[in-house]
């Protein structure tokens, strides 16, 4: 079974935000008013987090794209009282929206703050409604949502492979953020295939996982920036 994972090279990422926008458009993530955003209620499955690091001659700000890490050992799943979040057969952490009772236990359990609660019914400007993605369901007020690694794209790719009688190991599937990144800072593929690009990069000396000490085993791996010694 494929173990889907992502590698993000922080040395290539320019924090342009293209991945954030592509994710929103692909997954019908609603816009929020400035008032709701100021209350911390904006929904953004992909976010660029800024990290302030002390250096010998002052401080340096680094940027880090953050999505759901589809942990191997996800704490969010353990706390859900109704089984509305689970790891599917592809190993992706998934939400069942109609089952969610909105208790937000999972959002609090996620150490990466990757889960978002819908505080209000989603809204889009009238002229944007026709561009909503029909492959992705719209979430309603009162449920939790988060990045799915664009799971609908995997479903479509598998169907295409079946119709074209192609090997499932060679299906073309990448999430929207990876596809759009103009700096080629994001890689996606099978972490269990030792020859895949993601597997090779994940073994790099620059590779690290966020909060690894928690034992969550994230399937999103970062590559450290290369320090400029000048
Ligand atoms: S908010 Fe929904 S998915 Fe999260 S723990 Fe509660 S019922 Fe489960
Ligand atoms: S990153 Fe958070 S929401 Fe995603 S699987 Fe891990 S604990 Fe769950």
PDB file of C-alpha atoms and ligand atoms in Angstrom:
ATOM      1  CA  UNK A   1       0.000   0.000   0.000  1.00  0.00           C
ATOM      2  CA  UNK A   2       1.273   3.466  -0.906  1.00  0.00           C
ATOM      3  CA  UNK A   3       2.166   5.708   2.046  1.00  0.00           C
ATOM      4  CA  UNK A   4       1.417   9.191   0.710  1.00  0.00           C
ATOM      5  CA  UNK A   5       3.612  11.937   2.072  1.00  0.00           C
ATOM      6  CA  UNK A   6       5.001  15.362   1.299  1.00  0.00           C
ATOM      7  CA  UNK A   7       8.399  17.020   1.501  1.00  0.00           C
ATOM      8  CA  UNK A   8       8.671  20.826   1.680  1.00  0.00           C
ATOM      9  CA  UNK A   9      12.052  22.395   0.960  1.00  0.00           C
ATOM     10  CA  UNK A  10      12.255  25.541   3.095  1.00  0.00           C
ATOM     11  CA  UNK A  11      15.289  26.679   1.136  1.00  0.00           C
ATOM     12  CA  UNK A  12      13.169  26.904  -2.013  1.00  0.00           C
ATOM     13  CA  UNK A  13       9.956  28.248  -0.437  1.00  0.00           C
ATOM     14  CA  UNK A  14       9.619  32.014  -0.983  1.00  0.00           C
ATOM     15  CA  UNK A  15       6.372  32.307   1.036  1.00  0.00           C
ATOM     16  CA  UNK A  16       4.621  33.610  -2.085  1.00  0.00           C
ATOM     17  CA  UNK A  17       1.293  32.154  -0.880  1.00  0.00           C
ATOM     18  CA  UNK A  18       0.387  30.449  -4.184  1.00  0.00           C
ATOM     19  CA  UNK A  19      -0.148  27.155  -2.292  1.00  0.00           C
ATOM     20  CA  UNK A  20      -2.540  28.882   0.126  1.00  0.00           C
ATOM     21  CA  UNK A  21      -4.655  30.297  -2.708  1.00  0.00           C
ATOM     22  CA  UNK A  22      -4.598  27.066  -4.771  1.00  0.00           C
ATOM     23  CA  UNK A  23      -5.744  25.080  -1.726  1.00  0.00           C
ATOM     24  CA  UNK A  24      -8.619  27.494  -1.040  1.00  0.00           C
ATOM     25  CA  UNK A  25      -9.854  27.395  -4.638  1.00  0.00           C
ATOM     26  CA  UNK A  26      -9.426  23.636  -5.078  1.00  0.00           C
ATOM     27  CA  UNK A  27     -11.181  22.724  -1.839  1.00  0.00           C
ATOM     28  CA  UNK A  28     -13.987  25.316  -1.697  1.00  0.00           C
ATOM     29  CA  UNK A  29     -12.567  26.865   1.457  1.00  0.00           C
ATOM     30  CA  UNK A  30     -14.784  29.875   2.261  1.00  0.00           C
ATOM     31  CA  UNK A  31     -13.551  33.435   2.691  1.00  0.00           C
ATOM     32  CA  UNK A  32     -14.036  35.139   6.037  1.00  0.00           C
ATOM     33  CA  UNK A  33     -14.839  38.738   6.840  1.00  0.00           C
ATOM     34  CA  UNK A  34     -12.094  40.829   8.496  1.00  0.00           C
ATOM     35  CA  UNK A  35     -14.234  40.804  11.654  1.00  0.00           C
ATOM     36  CA  UNK A  36     -14.376  36.964  11.785  1.00  0.00           C
ATOM     37  CA  UNK A  37     -10.681  36.710  10.892  1.00  0.00           C
ATOM     38  CA  UNK A  38      -9.813  39.059  13.771  1.00  0.00           C
ATOM     39  CA  UNK A  39     -11.547  36.565  16.095  1.00  0.00           C
ATOM     40  CA  UNK A  40      -9.305  33.746  14.783  1.00  0.00           C
ATOM     41  CA  UNK A  41     -12.152  32.173  12.805  1.00  0.00           C
ATOM     42  CA  UNK A  42     -10.624  32.264   9.329  1.00  0.00           C
ATOM     43  CA  UNK A  43     -10.266  28.860   7.673  1.00  0.00           C
ATOM     44  CA  UNK A  44      -7.049  28.095   5.811  1.00  0.00           C
ATOM     45  CA  UNK A  45      -6.145  24.441   5.264  1.00  0.00           C
ATOM     46  CA  UNK A  46      -2.714  25.605   4.128  1.00  0.00           C
ATOM     47  CA  UNK A  47      -1.081  28.429   6.082  1.00  0.00           C
ATOM     48  CA  UNK A  48       2.301  30.125   5.917  1.00  0.00           C
ATOM     49  CA  UNK A  49       3.617  30.314   9.469  1.00  0.00           C
ATOM     50  CA  UNK A  50       6.399  32.751  10.313  1.00  0.00           C
ATOM     51  CA  UNK A  51       9.123  31.578  12.671  1.00  0.00           C
ATOM     52  CA  UNK A  52      11.466  34.034  14.411  1.00  0.00           C
ATOM     53  CA  UNK A  53      14.951  32.631  14.994  1.00  0.00           C
ATOM     54  CA  UNK A  54      17.737  34.220  17.021  1.00  0.00           C
ATOM     55  CA  UNK A  55      21.008  34.626  15.159  1.00  0.00           C
ATOM     56  CA  UNK A  56      24.396  35.949  16.246  1.00  0.00           C
ATOM     57  CA  UNK A  57      23.738  39.312  14.578  1.00  0.00           C
ATOM     58  CA  UNK A  58      20.025  39.656  15.428  1.00  0.00           C
ATOM     59  CA  UNK A  59      16.888  37.800  14.366  1.00  0.00           C
ATOM     60  CA  UNK A  60      15.864  36.019  11.234  1.00  0.00           C
ATOM     61  CA  UNK A  61      12.267  35.369  10.107  1.00  0.00           C
ATOM     62  CA  UNK A  62      11.673  32.075   8.311  1.00  0.00           C
ATOM     63  CA  UNK A  63       8.449  30.933   6.658  1.00  0.00           C
ATOM     64  CA  UNK A  64       6.972  27.481   6.895  1.00  0.00           C
ATOM     65  CA  UNK A  65       3.927  26.236   4.948  1.00  0.00           C
ATOM     66  CA  UNK A  66       1.689  24.302   7.399  1.00  0.00           C
ATOM     67  CA  UNK A  67      -1.112  21.886   6.483  1.00  0.00           C
ATOM     68  CA  UNK A  68      -2.497  18.706   8.093  1.00  0.00           C
ATOM     69  CA  UNK A  69       0.454  16.339   8.394  1.00  0.00           C
ATOM     70  CA  UNK A  70      -1.678  13.177   8.066  1.00  0.00           C
ATOM     71  CA  UNK A  71       0.130  11.787  11.094  1.00  0.00           C
ATOM     72  CA  UNK A  72       0.765   8.043  11.314  1.00  0.00           C
ATOM     73  CA  UNK A  73      -0.248   8.295  14.954  1.00  0.00           C
ATOM     74  CA  UNK A  74      -2.820  11.122  14.966  1.00  0.00           C
ATOM     75  CA  UNK A  75      -3.927  12.400  18.382  1.00  0.00           C
ATOM     76  CA  UNK A  76      -6.970  14.057  16.769  1.00  0.00           C
ATOM     77  CA  UNK A  77      -8.517  10.654  15.986  1.00  0.00           C
ATOM     78  CA  UNK A  78      -8.156   9.270  19.493  1.00  0.00           C
ATOM     79  CA  UNK A  79     -10.297  11.981  21.096  1.00  0.00           C
ATOM     80  CA  UNK A  80     -13.269  12.040  18.688  1.00  0.00           C
ATOM     81  CA  UNK A  81     -16.278  10.653  20.615  1.00  0.00           C
ATOM     82  CA  UNK A  82     -18.283   9.801  17.484  1.00  0.00           C
ATOM     83  CA  UNK A  83     -15.688   8.467  15.028  1.00  0.00           C
ATOM     84  CA  UNK A  84     -16.063  11.475  12.736  1.00  0.00           C
ATOM     85  CA  UNK A  85     -12.344  11.591  12.019  1.00  0.00           C
ATOM     86  CA  UNK A  86     -10.386   8.496  11.057  1.00  0.00           C
ATOM     87  CA  UNK A  87      -7.463   7.210   9.023  1.00  0.00           C
ATOM     88  CA  UNK A  88      -8.776   5.865   5.719  1.00  0.00           C
ATOM     89  CA  UNK A  89      -7.435   2.850   3.825  1.00  0.00           C
ATOM     90  CA  UNK A  90      -4.984   5.131   2.002  1.00  0.00           C
ATOM     91  CA  UNK A  91      -3.537   6.208   5.358  1.00  0.00           C
ATOM     92  CA  UNK A  92      -4.962   9.735   5.024  1.00  0.00           C
ATOM     93  CA  UNK A  93      -6.642  11.364   8.033  1.00  0.00           C
ATOM     94  CA  UNK A  94     -10.199  12.059   6.972  1.00  0.00           C
ATOM     95  CA  UNK A  95     -13.330  13.845   8.246  1.00  0.00           C
ATOM     96  CA  UNK A  96     -16.895  12.511   7.973  1.00  0.00           C
ATOM     97  CA  UNK A  97     -18.736  15.833   8.009  1.00  0.00           C
ATOM     98  CA  UNK A  98     -22.321  14.584   8.641  1.00  0.00           C
ATOM     99  CA  UNK A  99     -21.132  12.623  11.673  1.00  0.00           C
ATOM    100  CA  UNK A 100     -19.240  15.519  13.320  1.00  0.00           C
ATOM    101  CA  UNK A 101     -21.012  17.011  16.359  1.00  0.00           C
ATOM    102  CA  UNK A 102     -18.699  20.027  16.503  1.00  0.00           C
ATOM    103  CA  UNK A 103     -17.263  19.369  19.971  1.00  0.00           C
ATOM    104  CA  UNK A 104     -13.817  20.520  18.692  1.00  0.00           C
ATOM    105  CA  UNK A 105     -11.917  17.951  20.799  1.00  0.00           C
ATOM    106  CA  UNK A 106      -9.905  17.003  17.701  1.00  0.00           C
ATOM    107  CA  UNK A 107      -8.949  20.613  16.968  1.00  0.00           C
ATOM    108  CA  UNK A 108      -7.626  20.960  20.493  1.00  0.00           C
ATOM    109  CA  UNK A 109      -5.764  17.646  20.301  1.00  0.00           C
ATOM    110  CA  UNK A 110      -3.928  18.523  17.076  1.00  0.00           C
ATOM    111  CA  UNK A 111      -0.518  19.902  18.076  1.00  0.00           C
ATOM    112  CA  UNK A 112      -0.174  21.547  14.658  1.00  0.00           C
ATOM    113  CA  UNK A 113      -3.434  23.561  14.816  1.00  0.00           C
ATOM    114  CA  UNK A 114      -4.368  22.065  11.449  1.00  0.00           C
ATOM    115  CA  UNK A 115      -8.110  21.691  12.124  1.00  0.00           C
ATOM    116  CA  UNK A 116     -10.671  24.448  11.637  1.00  0.00           C
ATOM    117  CA  UNK A 117     -14.170  24.852  13.017  1.00  0.00           C
ATOM    118  CA  UNK A 118     -16.937  26.329  10.854  1.00  0.00           C
ATOM    119  CA  UNK A 119     -18.311  29.109  13.019  1.00  0.00           C
ATOM    120  CA  UNK A 120     -20.789  30.188  10.336  1.00  0.00           C
ATOM    121  CA  UNK A 121     -22.383  28.960   7.117  1.00  0.00           C
ATOM    122  CA  UNK A 122     -19.852  29.278   4.258  1.00  0.00           C
ATOM    123  CA  UNK A 123     -20.299  32.231   1.921  1.00  0.00           C
ATOM    124  CA  UNK A 124     -18.743  33.238  -1.404  1.00  0.00           C
ATOM    125  CA  UNK A 125     -19.216  36.344  -3.547  1.00  0.00           C
ATOM    126  CA  UNK A 126     -22.037  35.714  -6.079  1.00  0.00           C
ATOM    127  CA  UNK A 127     -19.726  35.701  -9.112  1.00  0.00           C
ATOM    128  CA  UNK A 128     -17.446  33.104  -7.478  1.00  0.00           C
ATOM    129  CA  UNK A 129     -20.148  30.509  -6.858  1.00  0.00           C
ATOM    130  CA  UNK A 130     -19.891  29.121 -10.390  1.00  0.00           C
ATOM    131  CA  UNK A 131     -16.210  28.358  -9.875  1.00  0.00           C
ATOM    132  CA  UNK A 132     -16.738  26.107  -6.834  1.00  0.00           C
ATOM    133  CA  UNK A 133     -15.158  22.663  -7.297  1.00  0.00           C
ATOM    134  CA  UNK A 134     -17.936  20.054  -7.797  1.00  0.00           C
ATOM    135  CA  UNK A 135     -15.573  17.277  -6.630  1.00  0.00           C
ATOM    136  CA  UNK A 136     -15.338  18.672  -3.095  1.00  0.00           C
ATOM    137  CA  UNK A 137     -18.264  18.830  -0.668  1.00  0.00           C
ATOM    138  CA  UNK A 138     -19.152  22.128   1.013  1.00  0.00           C
ATOM    139  CA  UNK A 139     -18.869  22.040   4.778  1.00  0.00           C
ATOM    140  CA  UNK A 140     -21.597  23.545   6.921  1.00  0.00           C
ATOM    141  CA  UNK A 141     -21.686  25.575  10.118  1.00  0.00           C
ATOM    142  CA  UNK A 142     -20.761  23.507  13.191  1.00  0.00           C
ATOM    143  CA  UNK A 143     -18.316  20.968  11.716  1.00  0.00           C
ATOM    144  CA  UNK A 144     -14.545  20.625  11.649  1.00  0.00           C
ATOM    145  CA  UNK A 145     -12.563  20.658   8.398  1.00  0.00           C
ATOM    146  CA  UNK A 146      -8.918  20.397   7.351  1.00  0.00           C
ATOM    147  CA  UNK A 147      -6.538  19.488   4.531  1.00  0.00           C
ATOM    148  CA  UNK A 148      -7.273  16.140   2.858  1.00  0.00           C
ATOM    149  CA  UNK A 149      -4.114  15.972   0.677  1.00  0.00           C
ATOM    150  CA  UNK A 150      -6.714  16.704  -2.077  1.00  0.00           C
ATOM    151  CA  UNK A 151      -8.133  13.209  -1.620  1.00  0.00           C
ATOM    152  CA  UNK A 152     -10.695  13.773  -4.398  1.00  0.00           C
ATOM    153  CA  UNK A 153      -7.760  13.959  -6.829  1.00  0.00           C
ATOM    154  CA  UNK A 154      -6.611  10.497  -5.711  1.00  0.00           C
ATOM    155  CA  UNK A 155     -10.121   9.107  -6.235  1.00  0.00           C
ATOM    156  CA  UNK A 156     -10.202  10.605  -9.760  1.00  0.00           C
ATOM    157  CA  UNK A 157      -6.679   9.414 -10.596  1.00  0.00           C
ATOM    158  CA  UNK A 158      -7.557   5.869  -9.523  1.00  0.00           C
ATOM    159  CA  UNK A 159     -10.702   5.925 -11.633  1.00  0.00           C
ATOM    160  CA  UNK A 160      -8.713   7.182 -14.637  1.00  0.00           C
ATOM    161  CA  UNK A 161      -6.125   4.420 -14.124  1.00  0.00           C
ATOM    162  CA  UNK A 162      -8.919   1.823 -13.952  1.00  0.00           C
ATOM    163  CA  UNK A 163     -10.570   3.071 -17.162  1.00  0.00           C
ATOM    164  CA  UNK A 164      -7.235   3.257 -18.992  1.00  0.00           C
ATOM    165  CA  UNK A 165      -6.155  -0.109 -17.576  1.00  0.00           C
ATOM    166  CA  UNK A 166      -3.008   1.422 -16.050  1.00  0.00           C
ATOM    167  CA  UNK A 167      -0.907   0.230 -13.153  1.00  0.00           C
ATOM    168  CA  UNK A 168      -2.169   1.823  -9.915  1.00  0.00           C
ATOM    169  CA  UNK A 169       1.425   2.331  -8.812  1.00  0.00           C
ATOM    170  CA  UNK A 170       1.905   4.834 -11.619  1.00  0.00           C
ATOM    171  CA  UNK A 171      -1.172   6.994 -11.067  1.00  0.00           C
ATOM    172  CA  UNK A 172      -0.766  10.716 -11.489  1.00  0.00           C
ATOM    173  CA  UNK A 173      -1.825  12.260  -8.216  1.00  0.00           C
ATOM    174  CA  UNK A 174      -0.537  15.431  -6.587  1.00  0.00           C
ATOM    175  CA  UNK A 175      -2.361  17.876  -4.309  1.00  0.00           C
ATOM    176  CA  UNK A 176      -3.167  21.342  -5.692  1.00  0.00           C
ATOM    177  CA  UNK A 177      -0.525  23.093  -3.537  1.00  0.00           C
ATOM    178  CA  UNK A 178       2.258  20.885  -4.900  1.00  0.00           C
ATOM    179  CA  UNK A 179       1.071  21.364  -8.464  1.00  0.00           C
ATOM    180  CA  UNK A 180       0.967  25.177  -8.227  1.00  0.00           C
ATOM    181  CA  UNK A 181       4.208  25.888  -6.311  1.00  0.00           C
ATOM    182  CA  UNK A 182       6.246  28.113  -8.683  1.00  0.00           C
ATOM    183  CA  UNK A 183       9.498  27.410  -6.803  1.00  0.00           C
ATOM    184  CA  UNK A 184       9.113  23.620  -6.941  1.00  0.00           C
ATOM    185  CA  UNK A 185       9.509  23.625  -3.166  1.00  0.00           C
ATOM    186  CA  UNK A 186       6.979  20.844  -2.575  1.00  0.00           C
ATOM    187  CA  UNK A 187       7.244  17.150  -3.441  1.00  0.00           C
ATOM    188  CA  UNK A 188       4.603  14.466  -3.079  1.00  0.00           C
ATOM    189  CA  UNK A 189       4.609  10.698  -3.426  1.00  0.00           C
ATOM    190  CA  UNK A 190       5.082   7.313  -1.776  1.00  0.00           C
ATOM    191  CA  UNK A 191       7.272   7.471   1.329  1.00  0.00           C
ATOM    192  CA  UNK A 192       7.501   3.661   1.321  1.00  0.00           C
ATOM    193  CA  UNK A 193       9.032   3.504  -2.160  1.00  0.00           C
ATOM    194  CA  UNK A 194      12.762   3.852  -1.398  1.00  0.00           C
ATOM    195  CA  UNK A 195      13.409   5.205  -4.907  1.00  0.00           C
ATOM    196  CA  UNK A 196      10.682   7.867  -4.904  1.00  0.00           C
ATOM    197  CA  UNK A 197      11.724  11.526  -4.760  1.00  0.00           C
ATOM    198  CA  UNK A 198       9.959  12.055  -1.408  1.00  0.00           C
ATOM    199  CA  UNK A 199      11.598   8.996   0.148  1.00  0.00           C
ATOM    200  CA  UNK A 200      15.052  10.046  -1.058  1.00  0.00           C
ATOM    201  CA  UNK A 201      14.545  13.632   0.193  1.00  0.00           C
ATOM    202  CA  UNK A 202      13.139  12.410   3.524  1.00  0.00           C
ATOM    203  CA  UNK A 203      16.490  10.679   4.151  1.00  0.00           C
ATOM    204  CA  UNK A 204      18.413  13.910   3.526  1.00  0.00           C
ATOM    205  CA  UNK A 205      20.562  15.407   6.289  1.00  0.00           C
ATOM    206  CA  UNK A 206      18.343  18.498   6.067  1.00  0.00           C
ATOM    207  CA  UNK A 207      15.109  16.561   6.767  1.00  0.00           C
ATOM    208  CA  UNK A 208      13.110  17.164   9.952  1.00  0.00           C
ATOM    209  CA  UNK A 209       9.547  16.734  11.214  1.00  0.00           C
ATOM    210  CA  UNK A 210       7.727  19.241  13.395  1.00  0.00           C
ATOM    211  CA  UNK A 211       7.357  18.299  17.085  1.00  0.00           C
ATOM    212  CA  UNK A 212       8.741  14.846  16.352  1.00  0.00           C
ATOM    213  CA  UNK A 213       9.147  14.224  20.082  1.00  0.00           C
ATOM    214  CA  UNK A 214       5.345  13.923  20.433  1.00  0.00           C
ATOM    215  CA  UNK A 215       5.353  10.644  18.517  1.00  0.00           C
ATOM    216  CA  UNK A 216       2.712  11.782  16.020  1.00  0.00           C
ATOM    217  CA  UNK A 217       4.894  10.656  13.068  1.00  0.00           C
ATOM    218  CA  UNK A 218       3.858  13.370  10.596  1.00  0.00           C
ATOM    219  CA  UNK A 219       3.906  12.453   6.896  1.00  0.00           C
ATOM    220  CA  UNK A 220       4.924  16.002   5.968  1.00  0.00           C
ATOM    221  CA  UNK A 221       8.699  16.385   6.164  1.00  0.00           C
ATOM    222  CA  UNK A 222      10.609  19.652   5.927  1.00  0.00           C
ATOM    223  CA  UNK A 223      14.072  20.282   4.528  1.00  0.00           C
ATOM    224  CA  UNK A 224      16.013  22.902   6.487  1.00  0.00           C
ATOM    225  CA  UNK A 225      17.159  26.091   4.834  1.00  0.00           C
ATOM    226  CA  UNK A 226      20.781  26.095   3.674  1.00  0.00           C
ATOM    227  CA  UNK A 227      22.592  28.654   5.786  1.00  0.00           C
ATOM    228  CA  UNK A 228      24.369  31.456   3.962  1.00  0.00           C
ATOM    229  CA  UNK A 229      27.596  31.882   5.926  1.00  0.00           C
ATOM    230  CA  UNK A 230      28.544  35.228   4.376  1.00  0.00           C
TER     231      UNK A 230
HETATM  232  S1  LIG B   1     -15.302  18.225  16.332  1.00  0.00           S
HETATM  233 FE1  LIG B   1     -16.215  16.576  15.078  1.00  0.00          FE
HETATM  234  S2  LIG B   1     -14.475  15.388  14.265  1.00  0.00           S
HETATM  235 FE2  LIG B   1     -13.687  16.695  15.949  1.00  0.00          FE
HETATM  236  S3  LIG B   1     -13.763  15.377  17.812  1.00  0.00           S
HETATM  237 FE3  LIG B   1     -15.715  16.515  17.755  1.00  0.00          FE
HETATM  238  S4  LIG B   1     -17.148  15.198  16.602  1.00  0.00           S
HETATM  239 FE4  LIG B   1     -15.080  14.399  16.235  1.00  0.00          FE
HETATM  240  S1  LIG B   2      -1.699  17.179  11.842  1.00  0.00           S
HETATM  241 FE1  LIG B   2      -3.305  17.385  13.412  1.00  0.00          FE
HETATM  242  S2  LIG B   2      -5.221  17.104  12.277  1.00  0.00           S
HETATM  243 FE2  LIG B   2      -3.591  16.290  10.976  1.00  0.00          FE
HETATM  244  S3  LIG B   2      -3.499  14.097  11.496  1.00  0.00           S
HETATM  245 FE3  LIG B   2      -1.968  15.134  12.782  1.00  0.00          FE
HETATM  246  S4  LIG B   2      -3.076  15.534  14.689  1.00  0.00           S
HETATM  247 FE4  LIG B   2      -4.659  15.087  13.129  1.00  0.00          FE
END
